[in-house]
């Protein structure tokens, strides 16, 4: 397709689009320096806006049908990717990073890629544009769209609507401190949607004029205000998320149906799982110690309990705190479970109790042997605490397991019982001489 570079007539509309592209590039450069996934995806959103607005500036200035088609095709990579990056930004901003995997992004990028390919090959099939009609009284062409264009529009608007809902939910859920920046981001997202709807659905006061890039100019200015004036990515709620993730306590959020809607890394680590494995699951299926929680009857009257949990042959103990999540109408929308690992404390308590028991037993033995013992004056048996008379050997064995007896005869008993073997007796009679 040959380009006739002499067939352009730049109007105010074209210059405004060039300004839109410039602002978008500047925002891209600034946002790229910010930390965090929200800033990264918003930066790429702004770059896609620039890639959309710049070709459309030349398309509006072009005076031939072939040039308008060329620049429309050149704009399609930015046109198709802008809704996707906006949706990814909304996911990251609303702390849904678990869905921002390479595989998910690749799947979501397939429709934009396929639509761009169809736009580039449109002269062969007309699936994106059936016809391009030039207007003699206006620089704007009328594009008659094909079937695949409407398929992509449905996909793009689904992404924009989903992103808008995510940001709106954040604006309602987060404290008032964060709401101004979120509402500004919502407003910045709303302008391009309105402008594009006016163009796509023939609600256009100026036929052929695509209001979307102009709306992106307003959007870029609003986003710039959110970034610089309100410090949107300095005060972003992700800081709260990072604090929660760094806590030594496990935190699990359940909805009213006891499904896991959020869990920090600490809590997931207690069960040797990842947060993505547990989020969305019913508590009975996803939380291994849920049955123990139910049996402990934790609730308003018993908000703190100690729960044992056996894993890999080892018993771990947790302090479990159960807190309700109340709505603005004081209705319970869900619960928060806070888990603190007290296994080390329980083991230290058990060791302390074992030591106390051993000391008490030793003290009892000492008391038994050091006190007054009832002993028979004749046979020398000892009476125990139950009133039974026992041999000295048996009694000592019961109170001192380590004592062993070896039997012998003292000299007095030997002389008395066995005088013929007594050395003292033999010495007195001179038998050894």
mmCIF file of N, CA and C in Angstrom, residues 135-229:
data_model
loop_
_atom_site.group_PDB
_atom_site.id
_atom_site.type_symbol
_atom_site.label_atom_id
_atom_site.label_comp_id
_atom_site.label_asym_id
_atom_site.label_seq_id
_atom_site.Cartn_x
_atom_site.Cartn_y
_atom_site.Cartn_z
ATOM 1 N N UNK A 135 -16.177 12.129 3.212
ATOM 2 C CA UNK A 135 -17.183 13.176 3.183
ATOM 3 C C UNK A 135 -16.579 14.429 2.542
ATOM 4 N N UNK A 136 -17.290 14.978 1.581
ATOM 5 C CA UNK A 136 -16.769 16.154 0.874
ATOM 6 C C UNK A 136 -16.745 17.403 1.745
ATOM 7 N N UNK A 137 -17.652 17.471 2.703
ATOM 8 C CA UNK A 137 -17.768 18.660 3.544
ATOM 9 C C UNK A 137 -17.052 18.505 4.886
ATOM 10 N N UNK A 138 -16.346 17.374 5.124
ATOM 11 C CA UNK A 138 -15.714 17.112 6.424
ATOM 12 C C UNK A 138 -14.454 16.282 6.226
ATOM 13 N N UNK A 139 -13.438 16.493 7.057
ATOM 14 C CA UNK A 139 -12.216 15.670 6.972
ATOM 15 C C UNK A 139 -12.393 14.283 7.573
ATOM 16 N N UNK A 140 -13.518 14.033 8.208
ATOM 17 C CA UNK A 140 -13.727 12.762 8.898
ATOM 18 C C UNK A 140 -14.436 11.769 7.984
ATOM 19 N N UNK A 141 -13.874 10.564 7.903
ATOM 20 C CA UNK A 141 -14.465 9.512 7.078
ATOM 21 C C UNK A 141 -15.486 8.729 7.894
ATOM 22 N N UNK A 142 -16.454 8.137 7.195
ATOM 23 C CA UNK A 142 -17.441 7.267 7.832
ATOM 24 C C UNK A 142 -16.995 5.823 7.595
ATOM 25 N N UNK A 143 -16.752 5.095 8.695
ATOM 26 C CA UNK A 143 -16.300 3.703 8.609
ATOM 27 C C UNK A 143 -17.513 2.783 8.803
ATOM 28 N N UNK A 144 -17.743 1.952 7.806
ATOM 29 C CA UNK A 144 -18.811 0.948 7.900
ATOM 30 C C UNK A 144 -18.165 -0.342 8.419
ATOM 31 N N UNK A 145 -18.530 -0.711 9.615
ATOM 32 C CA UNK A 145 -17.818 -1.805 10.300
ATOM 33 C C UNK A 145 -18.386 -3.165 9.939
ATOM 34 N N UNK A 146 -17.456 -4.158 9.962
ATOM 35 C CA UNK A 146 -17.823 -5.543 9.711
ATOM 36 C C UNK A 146 -18.143 -6.297 10.993
ATOM 37 N N UNK A 147 -18.456 -7.581 10.842
ATOM 38 C CA UNK A 147 -18.918 -8.387 11.983
ATOM 39 C C UNK A 147 -17.882 -8.561 13.079
ATOM 40 N N UNK A 148 -16.605 -8.772 12.728
ATOM 41 C CA UNK A 148 -15.588 -9.017 13.752
ATOM 42 C C UNK A 148 -15.296 -7.758 14.573
ATOM 43 N N UNK A 149 -15.570 -6.596 13.987
ATOM 44 C CA UNK A 149 -15.405 -5.368 14.760
ATOM 45 C C UNK A 149 -16.337 -5.379 15.967
ATOM 46 N N UNK A 150 -17.578 -5.808 15.750
ATOM 47 C CA UNK A 150 -18.550 -5.808 16.857
ATOM 48 C C UNK A 150 -18.229 -6.897 17.878
ATOM 49 N N UNK A 151 -17.637 -7.982 17.413
ATOM 50 C CA UNK A 151 -17.185 -9.011 18.367
ATOM 51 C C UNK A 151 -16.120 -8.425 19.290
ATOM 52 N N UNK A 152 -15.159 -7.700 18.704
ATOM 53 C CA UNK A 152 -14.122 -7.113 19.540
ATOM 54 C C UNK A 152 -14.693 -6.027 20.456
ATOM 55 N N UNK A 153 -15.642 -5.229 19.961
ATOM 56 C CA UNK A 153 -16.251 -4.187 20.791
ATOM 57 C C UNK A 153 -16.895 -4.809 22.031
ATOM 58 N N UNK A 154 -17.565 -5.936 21.860
ATOM 59 C CA UNK A 154 -18.175 -6.619 23.008
ATOM 60 C C UNK A 154 -17.100 -7.042 24.011
ATOM 61 N N UNK A 155 -15.996 -7.559 23.494
ATOM 62 C CA UNK A 155 -14.898 -7.978 24.364
ATOM 63 C C UNK A 155 -14.284 -6.772 25.086
ATOM 64 N N UNK A 156 -14.013 -5.702 24.349
ATOM 65 C CA UNK A 156 -13.371 -4.523 24.934
ATOM 66 C C UNK A 156 -14.259 -3.881 25.998
ATOM 67 N N UNK A 157 -15.546 -3.771 25.711
ATOM 68 C CA UNK A 157 -16.448 -3.149 26.677
ATOM 69 C C UNK A 157 -16.617 -4.024 27.915
ATOM 70 N N UNK A 158 -16.504 -5.321 27.758
ATOM 71 C CA UNK A 158 -16.542 -6.216 28.932
ATOM 72 C C UNK A 158 -15.355 -5.938 29.845
ATOM 73 N N UNK A 159 -14.170 -5.755 29.243
ATOM 74 C CA UNK A 159 -12.986 -5.436 30.037
ATOM 75 C C UNK A 159 -13.128 -4.076 30.725
ATOM 76 N N UNK A 160 -13.605 -3.093 29.968
ATOM 77 C CA UNK A 160 -13.760 -1.753 30.547
ATOM 78 C C UNK A 160 -14.784 -1.757 31.675
ATOM 79 N N UNK A 161 -15.884 -2.462 31.481
ATOM 80 C CA UNK A 161 -16.913 -2.529 32.516
ATOM 81 C C UNK A 161 -16.389 -3.250 33.756
ATOM 82 N N UNK A 162 -15.669 -4.359 33.554
ATOM 83 C CA UNK A 162 -15.116 -5.103 34.694
ATOM 84 C C UNK A 162 -14.117 -4.245 35.466
ATOM 85 N N UNK A 163 -13.253 -3.528 34.742
ATOM 86 C CA UNK A 163 -12.297 -2.646 35.414
ATOM 87 C C UNK A 163 -12.988 -1.536 36.163
ATOM 88 N N UNK A 164 -14.021 -0.978 35.571
ATOM 89 C CA UNK A 164 -14.768 0.096 36.225
ATOM 90 C C UNK A 164 -15.418 -0.400 37.513
ATOM 91 N N UNK A 165 -15.996 -1.595 37.471
ATOM 92 C CA UNK A 165 -16.634 -2.171 38.665
ATOM 93 C C UNK A 165 -15.601 -2.419 39.764
ATOM 94 N N UNK A 166 -14.418 -2.917 39.401
ATOM 95 C CA UNK A 166 -13.361 -3.150 40.390
ATOM 96 C C UNK A 166 -12.948 -1.853 41.073
ATOM 97 N N UNK A 167 -12.773 -0.786 40.295
ATOM 98 C CA UNK A 167 -12.387 0.494 40.884
ATOM 99 C C UNK A 167 -13.514 1.078 41.735
ATOM 100 N N UNK A 168 -14.745 0.896 41.282
ATOM 101 C CA UNK A 168 -15.880 1.399 42.054
ATOM 102 C C UNK A 168 -15.995 0.662 43.384
ATOM 103 N N UNK A 169 -15.770 -0.641 43.357
ATOM 104 C CA UNK A 169 -15.809 -1.422 44.601
ATOM 105 C C UNK A 169 -14.722 -0.960 45.559
ATOM 106 N N UNK A 170 -13.550 -0.615 45.025
ATOM 107 C CA UNK A 170 -12.481 -0.099 45.873
ATOM 108 C C UNK A 170 -12.867 1.235 46.491
ATOM 109 N N UNK A 171 -13.490 2.094 45.690
ATOM 110 C CA UNK A 171 -13.879 3.410 46.195
ATOM 111 C C UNK A 171 -14.858 3.287 47.350
ATOM 112 N N UNK A 172 -15.706 2.273 47.313
ATOM 113 C CA UNK A 172 -16.687 2.069 48.388
ATOM 114 C C UNK A 172 -16.050 1.375 49.582
ATOM 115 N N UNK A 173 -15.149 0.401 49.306
ATOM 116 C CA UNK A 173 -14.610 -0.427 50.373
ATOM 117 C C UNK A 173 -13.530 0.264 51.188
ATOM 118 N N UNK A 174 -12.660 1.031 50.542
ATOM 119 C CA UNK A 174 -11.529 1.604 51.249
ATOM 120 C C UNK A 174 -11.944 2.805 52.093
ATOM 121 N N UNK A 175 -11.143 3.148 53.100
ATOM 122 C CA UNK A 175 -11.465 4.305 53.938
ATOM 123 C C UNK A 175 -11.518 5.594 53.130
ATOM 124 N N UNK A 176 -12.158 6.617 53.726
ATOM 125 C CA UNK A 176 -12.351 7.894 53.041
ATOM 126 C C UNK A 176 -11.030 8.507 52.592
ATOM 127 N N UNK A 177 -9.950 8.187 53.300
ATOM 128 C CA UNK A 177 -8.636 8.728 52.970
ATOM 129 C C UNK A 177 -8.227 8.404 51.533
ATOM 130 N N UNK A 178 -8.677 7.249 51.020
ATOM 131 C CA UNK A 178 -8.263 6.806 49.691
ATOM 132 C C UNK A 178 -9.286 7.122 48.604
ATOM 133 N N UNK A 179 -10.479 7.552 48.963
ATOM 134 C CA UNK A 179 -11.553 7.683 47.986
ATOM 135 C C UNK A 179 -11.307 8.755 46.928
ATOM 136 N N UNK A 180 -10.767 9.926 47.266
ATOM 137 C CA UNK A 180 -10.574 10.932 46.204
ATOM 138 C C UNK A 180 -9.731 10.420 45.042
ATOM 139 N N UNK A 181 -8.640 9.711 45.329
ATOM 140 C CA UNK A 181 -7.800 9.239 44.242
ATOM 141 C C UNK A 181 -8.511 8.164 43.434
ATOM 142 N N UNK A 182 -9.292 7.301 44.100
ATOM 143 C CA UNK A 182 -9.996 6.256 43.366
ATOM 144 C C UNK A 182 -11.088 6.843 42.485
ATOM 145 N N UNK A 183 -11.824 7.839 42.993
ATOM 146 C CA UNK A 183 -12.859 8.480 42.183
ATOM 147 C C UNK A 183 -12.256 9.232 41.001
ATOM 148 N N UNK A 184 -11.069 9.795 41.181
ATOM 149 C CA UNK A 184 -10.404 10.442 40.051
ATOM 150 C C UNK A 184 -10.029 9.414 38.987
ATOM 151 N N UNK A 185 -9.532 8.262 39.431
ATOM 152 C CA UNK A 185 -9.205 7.202 38.480
ATOM 153 C C UNK A 185 -10.452 6.712 37.753
ATOM 154 N N UNK A 186 -11.571 6.629 38.481
ATOM 155 C CA UNK A 186 -12.837 6.235 37.858
ATOM 156 C C UNK A 186 -13.269 7.259 36.813
ATOM 157 N N UNK A 187 -13.141 8.526 37.171
ATOM 158 C CA UNK A 187 -13.525 9.583 36.237
ATOM 159 C C UNK A 187 -12.640 9.553 35.000
ATOM 160 N N UNK A 188 -11.342 9.323 35.216
ATOM 161 C CA UNK A 188 -10.425 9.224 34.087
ATOM 162 C C UNK A 188 -10.754 8.062 33.177
ATOM 163 N N UNK A 189 -11.284 6.978 33.744
ATOM 164 C CA UNK A 189 -11.662 5.819 32.933
ATOM 165 C C UNK A 189 -12.998 6.029 32.236
ATOM 166 N N UNK A 190 -13.855 6.855 32.823
ATOM 167 C CA UNK A 190 -15.199 7.032 32.286
ATOM 168 C C UNK A 190 -15.211 7.844 30.995
ATOM 169 N N UNK A 191 -14.363 8.848 30.873
ATOM 170 C CA UNK A 191 -14.354 9.708 29.689
ATOM 171 C C UNK A 191 -14.131 8.927 28.399
ATOM 172 N N UNK A 192 -13.085 8.077 28.314
ATOM 173 C CA UNK A 192 -12.881 7.335 27.057
ATOM 174 C C UNK A 192 -14.043 6.411 26.724
ATOM 175 N N UNK A 193 -14.675 5.819 27.742
ATOM 176 C CA UNK A 193 -15.807 4.926 27.481
ATOM 177 C C UNK A 193 -16.964 5.705 26.846
ATOM 178 N N UNK A 194 -17.254 6.871 27.411
ATOM 179 C CA UNK A 194 -18.331 7.696 26.861
ATOM 180 C C UNK A 194 -17.994 8.149 25.441
ATOM 181 N N UNK A 195 -16.754 8.621 25.233
ATOM 182 C CA UNK A 195 -16.350 9.077 23.904
ATOM 183 C C UNK A 195 -16.414 7.974 22.874
ATOM 184 N N UNK A 196 -15.973 6.773 23.244
ATOM 185 C CA UNK A 196 -15.991 5.664 22.298
ATOM 186 C C UNK A 196 -17.414 5.220 21.999
ATOM 187 N N UNK A 197 -18.272 5.217 23.013
ATOM 188 C CA UNK A 197 -19.670 4.828 22.800
ATOM 189 C C UNK A 197 -20.360 5.795 21.844
ATOM 190 N N UNK A 198 -20.052 7.079 21.958
ATOM 191 C CA UNK A 198 -20.637 8.064 21.046
ATOM 192 C C UNK A 198 -20.241 7.765 19.600
ATOM 193 N N UNK A 199 -18.995 7.367 19.395
ATOM 194 C CA UNK A 199 -18.507 7.088 18.035
ATOM 195 C C UNK A 199 -19.047 5.762 17.500
ATOM 196 N N UNK A 200 -18.975 4.713 18.322
ATOM 197 C CA UNK A 200 -19.320 3.363 17.852
ATOM 198 C C UNK A 200 -20.815 3.219 17.613
ATOM 199 N N UNK A 201 -21.636 3.789 18.480
ATOM 200 C CA UNK A 201 -23.084 3.576 18.403
ATOM 201 C C UNK A 201 -23.821 4.746 17.736
ATOM 202 N N UNK A 202 -23.106 5.533 16.931
ATOM 203 C CA UNK A 202 -23.699 6.606 16.124
ATOM 204 C C UNK A 202 -24.481 7.615 16.971
ATOM 205 N N UNK A 203 -23.911 7.960 18.135
ATOM 206 C CA UNK A 203 -24.488 9.024 18.951
ATOM 207 C C UNK A 203 -23.682 10.300 18.759
ATOM 208 N N UNK A 204 -23.188 10.485 17.549
ATOM 209 C CA UNK A 204 -22.163 11.477 17.262
ATOM 210 C C UNK A 204 -22.772 12.745 16.675
ATOM 211 N N UNK A 205 -22.557 13.890 17.314
ATOM 212 C CA UNK A 205 -23.056 15.138 16.702
ATOM 213 C C UNK A 205 -22.264 15.532 15.456
ATOM 214 N N UNK A 206 -21.050 15.032 15.330
ATOM 215 C CA UNK A 206 -20.226 15.292 14.139
ATOM 216 C C UNK A 206 -19.928 13.945 13.499
ATOM 217 N N UNK A 207 -20.621 13.561 12.463
ATOM 218 C CA UNK A 207 -20.428 12.231 11.857
ATOM 219 C C UNK A 207 -18.971 11.977 11.472
ATOM 220 N N UNK A 208 -18.506 10.789 11.872
ATOM 221 C CA UNK A 208 -17.150 10.379 11.528
ATOM 222 C C UNK A 208 -16.098 10.772 12.541
ATOM 223 N N UNK A 209 -16.409 11.692 13.439
ATOM 224 C CA UNK A 209 -15.407 12.136 14.425
ATOM 225 C C UNK A 209 -15.353 11.131 15.581
ATOM 226 N N UNK A 210 -14.178 10.593 15.818
ATOM 227 C CA UNK A 210 -13.969 9.652 16.921
ATOM 228 C C UNK A 210 -13.585 10.446 18.165
ATOM 229 N N UNK A 211 -14.504 10.475 19.119
ATOM 230 C CA UNK A 211 -14.288 11.250 20.340
ATOM 231 C C UNK A 211 -13.361 10.542 21.323
ATOM 232 N N UNK A 212 -13.082 9.291 21.070
ATOM 233 C CA UNK A 212 -12.311 8.518 22.057
ATOM 234 C C UNK A 212 -10.930 9.106 22.337
ATOM 235 N N UNK A 213 -10.122 9.423 21.306
ATOM 236 C CA UNK A 213 -8.808 10.002 21.613
ATOM 237 C C UNK A 213 -8.904 11.339 22.347
ATOM 238 N N UNK A 214 -9.930 12.140 22.018
ATOM 239 C CA UNK A 214 -10.115 13.397 22.745
ATOM 240 C C UNK A 214 -10.452 13.132 24.203
ATOM 241 N N UNK A 215 -11.291 12.119 24.411
ATOM 242 C CA UNK A 215 -11.625 11.756 25.791
ATOM 243 C C UNK A 215 -10.390 11.273 26.533
ATOM 244 N N UNK A 216 -9.487 10.625 25.811
ATOM 245 C CA UNK A 216 -8.253 10.173 26.459
ATOM 246 C C UNK A 216 -7.370 11.352 26.867
ATOM 247 N N UNK A 217 -7.488 12.474 26.178
ATOM 248 C CA UNK A 217 -6.756 13.670 26.596
ATOM 249 C C UNK A 217 -7.244 14.114 27.970
ATOM 250 N N UNK A 218 -8.579 14.193 28.127
ATOM 251 C CA UNK A 218 -9.138 14.542 29.436
ATOM 252 C C UNK A 218 -8.763 13.486 30.468
ATOM 253 N N UNK A 219 -8.801 12.224 30.039
ATOM 254 C CA UNK A 219 -8.443 11.143 30.952
ATOM 255 C C UNK A 219 -7.000 11.277 31.416
ATOM 256 N N UNK A 220 -6.089 11.582 30.481
ATOM 257 C CA UNK A 220 -4.682 11.732 30.850
ATOM 258 C C UNK A 220 -4.457 12.853 31.837
ATOM 259 N N UNK A 221 -5.166 13.972 31.646
ATOM 260 C CA UNK A 221 -5.024 15.096 32.577
ATOM 261 C C UNK A 221 -5.546 14.733 33.966
ATOM 262 N N UNK A 222 -6.674 14.014 34.003
ATOM 263 C CA UNK A 222 -7.239 13.608 35.296
ATOM 264 C C UNK A 222 -6.305 12.631 36.009
ATOM 265 N N UNK A 223 -5.769 11.671 35.258
ATOM 266 C CA UNK A 223 -4.840 10.709 35.856
ATOM 267 C C UNK A 223 -3.570 11.399 36.341
ATOM 268 N N UNK A 224 -3.129 12.403 35.594
ATOM 269 C CA UNK A 224 -1.955 13.156 36.033
ATOM 270 C C UNK A 224 -2.235 13.837 37.371
ATOM 271 N N UNK A 225 -3.462 14.387 37.513
ATOM 272 C CA UNK A 225 -3.826 14.996 38.793
ATOM 273 C C UNK A 225 -3.844 13.985 39.921
ATOM 274 N N UNK A 226 -4.333 12.772 39.640
ATOM 275 C CA UNK A 226 -4.368 11.731 40.664
ATOM 276 C C UNK A 226 -2.968 11.311 41.078
ATOM 277 N N UNK A 227 -2.067 11.270 40.084
ATOM 278 C CA UNK A 227 -0.708 10.813 40.363
ATOM 279 C C UNK A 227 0.092 11.868 41.116
ATOM 280 N N UNK A 228 0.006 13.118 40.667
ATOM 281 C CA UNK A 228 0.892 14.159 41.201
ATOM 282 C C UNK A 228 0.279 14.930 42.382
ATOM 283 N N UNK A 229 -0.994 15.280 42.284
ATOM 284 C CA UNK A 229 -1.577 16.105 43.343
ATOM 285 C C UNK A 229 -1.988 15.273 44.552
#
